[in-house]
PDB file of N, CA and C in Angstrom:
ATOM      1  N   MET A 288       0.810  -1.235   0.146  1.00 63.00           N
ATOM      2  CA  MET A 288       0.093   0.185   0.228  1.00 63.00           C
ATOM      3  C   MET A 288       0.665   1.510   0.065  1.00 63.00           C
ATOM      4  N   VAL A 289       1.796   1.383   0.762  1.00 65.00           N
ATOM      5  CA  VAL A 289       2.979   2.474   0.770  1.00 65.00           C
ATOM      6  C   VAL A 289       3.552   3.065  -0.857  1.00 65.00           C
ATOM      7  N   LEU A 290       3.876   1.176  -0.708  1.00 68.00           N
ATOM      8  CA  LEU A 290       4.760   1.966  -2.542  1.00 68.00           C
ATOM      9  C   LEU A 290       3.607   2.315  -3.569  1.00 68.00           C
ATOM     10  N   MET A 291       2.405   1.447  -3.257  1.00 73.00           N
ATOM     11  CA  MET A 291       1.686   1.733  -4.618  1.00 73.00           C
ATOM     12  C   MET A 291       1.313   3.557  -4.599  1.00 73.00           C
ATOM     13  N   THR A 292       1.153   4.278  -3.103  1.00 71.00           N
ATOM     14  CA  THR A 292       0.450   5.714  -2.632  1.00 71.00           C
ATOM     15  C   THR A 292       1.821   6.122  -3.612  1.00 71.00           C
ATOM     16  N   SER A 293       2.872   5.966  -3.387  1.00 70.00           N
ATOM     17  CA  SER A 293       4.314   6.176  -3.077  1.00 70.00           C
ATOM     18  C   SER A 293       4.119   6.894  -5.020  1.00 70.00           C
ATOM     19  N   LEU A 294       4.136   5.373  -5.194  1.00 72.00           N
ATOM     20  CA  LEU A 294       4.477   5.259  -6.392  1.00 72.00           C
ATOM     21  C   LEU A 294       2.652   6.193  -7.427  1.00 72.00           C
ATOM     22  N   LEU A 295       2.049   6.587  -7.222  1.00 75.00           N
ATOM     23  CA  LEU A 295       0.721   7.094  -8.151  1.00 75.00           C
ATOM     24  C   LEU A 295       0.955   8.897  -7.535  1.00 75.00           C
ATOM     25  N   THR A 296       1.822   9.307  -5.618  1.00 74.00           N
ATOM     26  CA  THR A 296       2.177  10.185  -5.514  1.00 74.00           C
ATOM     27  C   THR A 296       3.274  10.890  -6.724  1.00 74.00           C
ATOM     28  N   GLY A 297       4.462  10.126  -6.838  1.00 71.00           N
ATOM     29  CA  GLY A 297       4.971  10.384  -8.123  1.00 71.00           C
ATOM     30  C   GLY A 297       5.238  10.599  -9.880  1.00 71.00           C
ATOM     31  N   LEU A 298       4.118   9.571  -9.717  1.00 75.00           N
ATOM     32  CA  LEU A 298       3.172   9.600 -10.806  1.00 75.00           C
ATOM     33  C   LEU A 298       2.641  10.999 -10.992  1.00 75.00           C
ATOM     34  N   VAL A 299       2.139  11.872 -10.587  1.00 77.00           N
ATOM     35  CA  VAL A 299       0.915  12.632 -10.363  1.00 77.00           C
ATOM     36  C   VAL A 299       1.834  13.616 -10.861  1.00 77.00           C
ATOM     37  N   ALA A 300       2.986  13.308  -9.505  1.00 73.00           N
ATOM     38  CA  ALA A 300       3.601  15.215  -9.461  1.00 73.00           C
ATOM     39  C   ALA A 300       4.342  15.311 -10.742  1.00 73.00           C
ATOM     40  N   ALA A 301       4.731  14.622 -11.484  1.00 73.00           N
ATOM     41  CA  ALA A 301       5.447  13.799 -12.779  1.00 73.00           C
ATOM     42  C   ALA A 301       4.952  14.811 -13.602  1.00 73.00           C
ATOM     43  N   MET A 302       3.413  14.527 -13.406  1.00 75.00           N
ATOM     44  CA  MET A 302       2.538  15.339 -14.494  1.00 75.00           C
ATOM     45  C   MET A 302       2.295  16.018 -14.747  1.00 75.00           C
ATOM     46  N   LEU A 303       2.550  17.300 -13.327  1.00 74.00           N
ATOM     47  CA  LEU A 303       2.553  18.549 -13.334  1.00 74.00           C
ATOM     48  C   LEU A 303       3.052  18.961 -13.859  1.00 74.00           C
ATOM     49  N   ARG A 304       4.957  18.607 -14.794  1.00 72.00           N
ATOM     50  CA  ARG A 304       5.717  18.955 -14.824  1.00 72.00           C
ATOM     51  C   ARG A 304       6.158  20.103 -14.162  1.00 72.00           C
ATOM     52  N   SER A 305       6.544  20.127 -13.209  1.00 74.00           N
ATOM     53  CA  SER A 305       6.696  21.117 -11.956  1.00 74.00           C
ATOM     54  C   SER A 305       7.881  20.688 -11.213  1.00 74.00           C
ATOM     55  N   LEU A 306       9.347  21.464 -11.367  1.00 75.00           N
ATOM     56  CA  LEU A 306      10.115  20.998 -10.479  1.00 75.00           C
ATOM     57  C   LEU A 306      10.136  21.373  -9.420  1.00 75.00           C
ATOM     58  N   PHE A 307       8.943  21.974  -8.849  1.00 81.00           N
ATOM     59  CA  PHE A 307       8.579  22.959  -8.047  1.00 81.00           C
ATOM     60  C   PHE A 307       7.657  21.735  -7.243  1.00 81.00           C
ATOM     61  N   ALA A 308       6.883  21.093  -7.812  1.00 77.00           N
ATOM     62  CA  ALA A 308       5.783  20.369  -7.447  1.00 77.00           C
ATOM     63  C   ALA A 308       6.249  19.010  -7.027  1.00 77.00           C
ATOM     64  N   VAL A 309       7.673  18.479  -7.778  1.00 75.00           N
ATOM     65  CA  VAL A 309       8.246  17.209  -7.880  1.00 75.00           C
ATOM     66  C   VAL A 309       9.202  17.159  -6.067  1.00 75.00           C
ATOM     67  N   ILE A 310       9.353  18.111  -6.036  1.00 79.00           N
ATOM     68  CA  ILE A 310      10.288  18.941  -4.663  1.00 79.00           C
ATOM     69  C   ILE A 310       9.312  19.006  -3.645  1.00 79.00           C
ATOM     70  N   ILE A 311       8.268  19.388  -3.545  1.00 80.00           N
ATOM     71  CA  ILE A 311       7.109  19.789  -2.668  1.00 80.00           C
ATOM     72  C   ILE A 311       6.411  18.003  -2.333  1.00 80.00           C
ATOM     73  N   VAL A 312       6.459  17.269  -3.173  1.00 77.00           N
ATOM     74  CA  VAL A 312       5.445  16.333  -2.783  1.00 77.00           C
ATOM     75  C   VAL A 312       6.736  15.273  -2.174  1.00 77.00           C
ATOM     76  N   ALA A 313       7.799  15.411  -2.756  1.00 76.00           N
ATOM     77  CA  ALA A 313       9.329  14.499  -2.631  1.00 76.00           C
ATOM     78  C   ALA A 313       9.107  15.066  -0.483  1.00 76.00           C
ATOM     79  N   PHE A 314       9.172  16.597  -0.357  1.00 82.00           N
ATOM     80  CA  PHE A 314       9.390  16.591   1.210  1.00 82.00           C
ATOM     81  C   PHE A 314       8.774  16.424   1.693  1.00 82.00           C
ATOM     82  N   LEU A 315       7.537  16.514   1.375  1.00 81.00           N
ATOM     83  CA  LEU A 315       5.871  16.209   2.405  1.00 81.00           C
ATOM     84  C   LEU A 315       6.439  14.337   2.372  1.00 81.00           C
ATOM     85  N   ILE A 316       6.080  13.435   1.470  1.00 76.00           N
ATOM     86  CA  ILE A 316       6.228  12.603   2.045  1.00 76.00           C
ATOM     87  C   ILE A 316       7.802  12.213   2.985  1.00 76.00           C
ATOM     88  N   ALA A 317       8.585  12.657   2.550  1.00 76.00           N
ATOM     89  CA  ALA A 317      10.040  12.302   3.945  1.00 76.00           C
ATOM     90  C   ALA A 317       9.094  13.573   5.373  1.00 76.00           C
ATOM     91  N   ALA A 318       8.642  14.129   5.432  1.00 82.00           N
ATOM     92  CA  ALA A 318       8.220  14.836   6.578  1.00 82.00           C
ATOM     93  C   ALA A 318       7.414  14.061   7.065  1.00 82.00           C
ATOM     94  N   THR A 319       6.472  13.574   6.225  1.00 78.00           N
ATOM     95  CA  THR A 319       5.457  12.331   6.839  1.00 78.00           C
ATOM     96  C   THR A 319       5.774  11.761   7.399  1.00 78.00           C
ATOM     97  N   PHE A 320       6.617  10.386   6.591  1.00 74.00           N
ATOM     98  CA  PHE A 320       7.050   9.241   6.833  1.00 74.00           C
ATOM     99  C   PHE A 320       8.005   9.911   8.500  1.00 74.00           C
ATOM    100  N   LEU A 321       8.919  10.795   8.488  1.00 79.00           N
ATOM    101  CA  LEU A 321      10.033  11.287   9.127  1.00 79.00           C
ATOM    102  C   LEU A 321       9.135  11.574  10.584  1.00 79.00           C
ATOM    103  N   SER A 322       7.900  12.383  10.349  1.00 81.00           N
ATOM    104  CA  SER A 322       7.172  11.614  11.805  1.00 81.00           C
ATOM    105  C   SER A 322       6.240  10.713  12.135  1.00 81.00           C
ATOM    106  N   ALA A 323       6.171   9.779  11.188  1.00 78.00           N
ATOM    107  CA  ALA A 323       5.718   8.672  11.681  1.00 78.00           C
ATOM    108  C   ALA A 323       6.710   7.971  11.914  1.00 78.00           C
ATOM    109  N   PHE A 324       7.828   7.582  11.824  1.00 76.00           N
ATOM    110  CA  PHE A 324       9.012   6.880  12.681  1.00 76.00           C
ATOM    111  C   PHE A 324       9.306   7.491  13.947  1.00 76.00           C
ATOM    112  N   ILE A 325       9.288   8.988  14.245  1.00 83.00           N
ATOM    113  CA  ILE A 325       9.524   9.605  15.156  1.00 83.00           C
ATOM    114  C   ILE A 325       8.688   9.218  16.405  1.00 83.00           C
ATOM    115  N   ALA A 326       7.732   9.510  15.834  1.00 86.00           N
ATOM    116  CA  ALA A 326       6.619   9.012  16.871  1.00 86.00           C
ATOM    117  C   ALA A 326       5.307   8.025  17.217  1.00 86.00           C
ATOM    118  N   PHE A 327       5.906   6.919  16.654  1.00 83.00           N
ATOM    119  CA  PHE A 327       4.974   5.566  16.853  1.00 83.00           C
ATOM    120  C   PHE A 327       5.508   4.543  16.190  1.00 83.00           C
ATOM    121  N   GLY A 328       6.778   4.927  16.061  1.00 79.00           N
ATOM    122  CA  GLY A 328       7.695   3.818  15.945  1.00 79.00           C
ATOM    123  C   GLY A 328       8.431   3.070  14.753  1.00 79.00           C
ATOM    124  N   THR A 329       7.421   4.001  13.878  1.00 74.00           N
ATOM    125  CA  THR A 329       7.368   3.001  12.339  1.00 74.00           C
ATOM    126  C   THR A 329       8.780   2.602  11.627  1.00 74.00           C
ATOM    127  N   PRO A 330       8.517   1.177  10.946  1.00 82.00           N
ATOM    128  CA  PRO A 330      10.178   0.402  10.743  1.00 82.00           C
ATOM    129  C   PRO A 330      10.710   1.767   9.610  1.00 82.00           C
ATOM    130  N   ILE A 331      12.066   2.327   9.820  1.00 81.00           N
ATOM    131  CA  ILE A 331      12.637   2.720   8.277  1.00 81.00           C
ATOM    132  C   ILE A 331      12.851   2.145   7.168  1.00 81.00           C
ATOM    133  N   PHE A 332      12.250   0.484   7.002  1.00 86.00           N
ATOM    134  CA  PHE A 332      11.770   0.267   6.066  1.00 86.00           C
ATOM    135  C   PHE A 332      10.719   0.993   5.345  1.00 86.00           C
ATOM    136  N   LEU A 333       9.527   0.971   5.525  1.00 79.00           N
ATOM    137  CA  LEU A 333       8.716   2.120   5.077  1.00 79.00           C
ATOM    138  C   LEU A 333       9.003   3.603   4.855  1.00 79.00           C
ATOM    139  N   PHE A 334       9.828   3.846   4.916  1.00 76.00           N
ATOM    140  CA  PHE A 334      10.619   5.341   4.474  1.00 76.00           C
ATOM    141  C   PHE A 334      11.166   5.176   3.070  1.00 76.00           C
ATOM    142  N   VAL A 335      11.373   3.963   3.932  1.00 82.00           N
ATOM    143  CA  VAL A 335      12.420   4.065   2.473  1.00 82.00           C
ATOM    144  C   VAL A 335      12.049   3.565   1.212  1.00 82.00           C
ATOM    145  N   LEU A 336      11.064   2.368   1.557  1.00 83.00           N
ATOM    146  CA  LEU A 336      10.334   1.831   0.331  1.00 83.00           C
ATOM    147  C   LEU A 336       9.198   2.960  -0.468  1.00 83.00           C
ATOM    148  N   THR A 337       9.068   3.601   0.466  1.00 76.00           N
ATOM    149  CA  THR A 337       7.887   4.858  -0.058  1.00 76.00           C
ATOM    150  C   THR A 337       9.214   6.415  -0.553  1.00 76.00           C
ATOM    151  N   VAL A 338      10.341   6.035  -0.867  1.00 77.00           N
ATOM    152  CA  VAL A 338      11.329   6.921  -1.512  1.00 77.00           C
ATOM    153  C   VAL A 338      11.742   6.091  -2.562  1.00 77.00           C
ATOM    154  N   ILE A 339      11.926   4.742  -2.959  1.00 84.00           N
ATOM    155  CA  ILE A 339      11.178   3.996  -4.100  1.00 84.00           C
ATOM    156  C   ILE A 339       9.983   4.408  -5.024  1.00 84.00           C
ATOM    157  N   GLY A 340       8.849   3.961  -4.300  1.00 82.00           N
ATOM    158  CA  GLY A 340       7.711   4.511  -4.968  1.00 82.00           C
ATOM    159  C   GLY A 340       7.562   5.470  -5.578  1.00 82.00           C
ATOM    160  N   PHE A 341       8.466   6.758  -4.367  1.00 78.00           N
ATOM    161  CA  PHE A 341       7.586   8.216  -5.333  1.00 78.00           C
ATOM    162  C   PHE A 341       8.960   8.092  -6.982  1.00 78.00           C
ATOM    163  N   ASN A 342       9.974   7.601  -6.108  1.00 79.00           N
ATOM    164  CA  ASN A 342      11.290   7.869  -7.203  1.00 79.00           C
ATOM    165  C   ASN A 342      10.549   6.459  -8.508  1.00 79.00           C
ATOM    166  N   GLY A 343      10.518   5.978  -8.809  1.00 84.00           N
ATOM    167  CA  GLY A 343       9.276   4.738  -9.845  1.00 84.00           C
ATOM    168  C   GLY A 343       8.519   5.229  -9.967  1.00 84.00           C
ATOM    169  N   GLY A 344       7.525   6.385  -9.816  1.00 81.00           N
ATOM    170  CA  GLY A 344       6.890   6.782 -10.380  1.00 81.00           C
ATOM    171  C   GLY A 344       7.082   8.016 -11.550  1.00 81.00           C
ATOM    172  N   LEU A 345       8.267   9.078 -10.776  1.00 79.00           N
ATOM    173  CA  LEU A 345       8.807   9.355 -11.969  1.00 79.00           C
ATOM    174  C   LEU A 345       9.548   8.876 -12.852  1.00 79.00           C
ATOM    175  N   ILE A 346       9.792   8.110 -12.851  1.00 85.00           N
ATOM    176  CA  ILE A 346      10.771   6.932 -14.364  1.00 85.00           C
ATOM    177  C   ILE A 346       9.505   6.316 -14.492  1.00 85.00           C
ATOM    178  N   LEU A 347       8.942   5.322 -13.993  1.00 86.00           N
ATOM    179  CA  LEU A 347       7.803   5.321 -14.845  1.00 86.00           C
ATOM    180  C   LEU A 347       7.066   6.274 -16.312  1.00 86.00           C
ATOM    181  N   TYR A 348       6.422   7.438 -15.662  1.00 83.00           N
ATOM    182  CA  TYR A 348       6.203   8.647 -16.224  1.00 83.00           C
ATOM    183  C   TYR A 348       7.160   9.233 -17.427  1.00 83.00           C
ATOM    184  N   ALA A 349       8.721   8.710 -17.351  1.00 83.00           N
ATOM    185  CA  ALA A 349       9.251   9.288 -17.959  1.00 83.00           C
ATOM    186  C   ALA A 349       9.816   8.348 -19.477  1.00 83.00           C
ATOM    187  N   LEU A 350       9.591   6.815 -18.883  1.00 87.00           N
ATOM    188  CA  LEU A 350       9.631   5.760 -19.880  1.00 87.00           C
ATOM    189  C   LEU A 350       8.142   6.258 -20.674  1.00 87.00           C
ATOM    190  N   ALA A 351       7.229   6.129 -19.650  1.00 87.00           N
ATOM    191  CA  ALA A 351       6.055   6.429 -20.811  1.00 87.00           C
ATOM    192  C   ALA A 351       6.388   7.848 -21.937  1.00 87.00           C
ATOM    193  N   CYS A 352       6.940   8.944 -21.357  1.00 84.00           N
ATOM    194  CA  CYS A 352       6.738   9.872 -22.347  1.00 84.00           C
ATOM    195  C   CYS A 352       7.825   8.888 -23.364  1.00 84.00           C
ATOM    196  N   VAL A 353       8.529   8.684 -23.306  1.00 86.00           N
ATOM    197  CA  VAL A 353      10.035   8.052 -24.438  1.00 86.00           C
ATOM    198  C   VAL A 353       8.901   7.398 -25.185  1.00 86.00           C
ATOM    199  N   ILE A 354       8.584   6.399 -24.804  1.00 90.00           N
ATOM    200  CA  ILE A 354       7.901   5.205 -26.148  1.00 90.00           C
ATOM    201  C   ILE A 354       6.418   6.034 -26.537  1.00 90.00           C
ATOM    202  N   ARG A 355       5.824   6.890 -25.621  1.00 88.00           N
ATOM    203  CA  ARG A 355       4.719   7.573 -26.809  1.00 88.00           C
ATOM    204  C   ARG A 355       5.579   8.557 -27.811  1.00 88.00           C
ATOM    205  N   ALA A 356       6.769   8.894 -27.434  1.00 86.00           N
ATOM    206  CA  ALA A 356       6.999   9.787 -28.797  1.00 86.00           C
ATOM    207  C   ALA A 356       7.822   8.699 -29.584  1.00 86.00           C
ATOM    208  N   ARG A 357       8.435   8.076 -28.830  1.00 88.00           N
ATOM    209  CA  ARG A 357       9.016   6.481 -30.194  1.00 88.00           C
ATOM    210  C   ARG A 357       7.801   6.213 -31.358  1.00 88.00           C
ATOM    211  N   ALA A 358       6.950   6.020 -30.824  1.00 90.00           N
ATOM    212  CA  ALA A 358       5.641   5.554 -31.186  1.00 90.00           C
ATOM    213  C   ALA A 358       5.575   7.038 -31.840  1.00 90.00           C
ATOM    214  N   ARG A 359       4.955   7.785 -32.229  1.00 89.00           N
ATOM    215  CA  ARG A 359       4.314   9.490 -32.968  1.00 89.00           C
ATOM    216  C   ARG A 359       5.593   9.507 -34.076  1.00 89.00           C
ATOM    217  N   SER A 360       6.788   8.912 -33.634  1.00 87.00           N
ATOM    218  CA  SER A 360       7.379   9.057 -34.462  1.00 87.00           C
ATOM    219  C   SER A 360       7.538   8.258 -36.046  1.00 87.00           C
ATOM    220  N   VAL A 361       7.308   7.249 -35.341  1.00 81.00           N
ATOM    221  CA  VAL A 361       7.614   5.984 -36.432  1.00 81.00           C
ATOM    222  C   VAL A 361       6.383   5.974 -36.931  1.00 81.00           C
ATOM    223  N   HIS A 362       4.923   6.318 -37.123  1.00 68.00           N
ATOM    224  CA  HIS A 362       4.393   6.492 -37.551  1.00 68.00           C
ATOM    225  C   HIS A 362       4.539   8.031 -38.440  1.00 68.00           C
TER     226      HIS A 362
END
């Protein structure tokens, strides 16, 4: 669930095409999980999983853009 949420957040932030939006979303994810780690003793593994999911969302969006551009250039 954590991975999918951060993956979708990365995709949505990438679709905004704003570096500011990507940085803000990354900061909010980090702040949320850091506060959960401090307040509730959440495993650090979940924080790492969230960062991986967010970056995975950005990478998937970039790959989709490249694939779409190549498909348009072929036709």
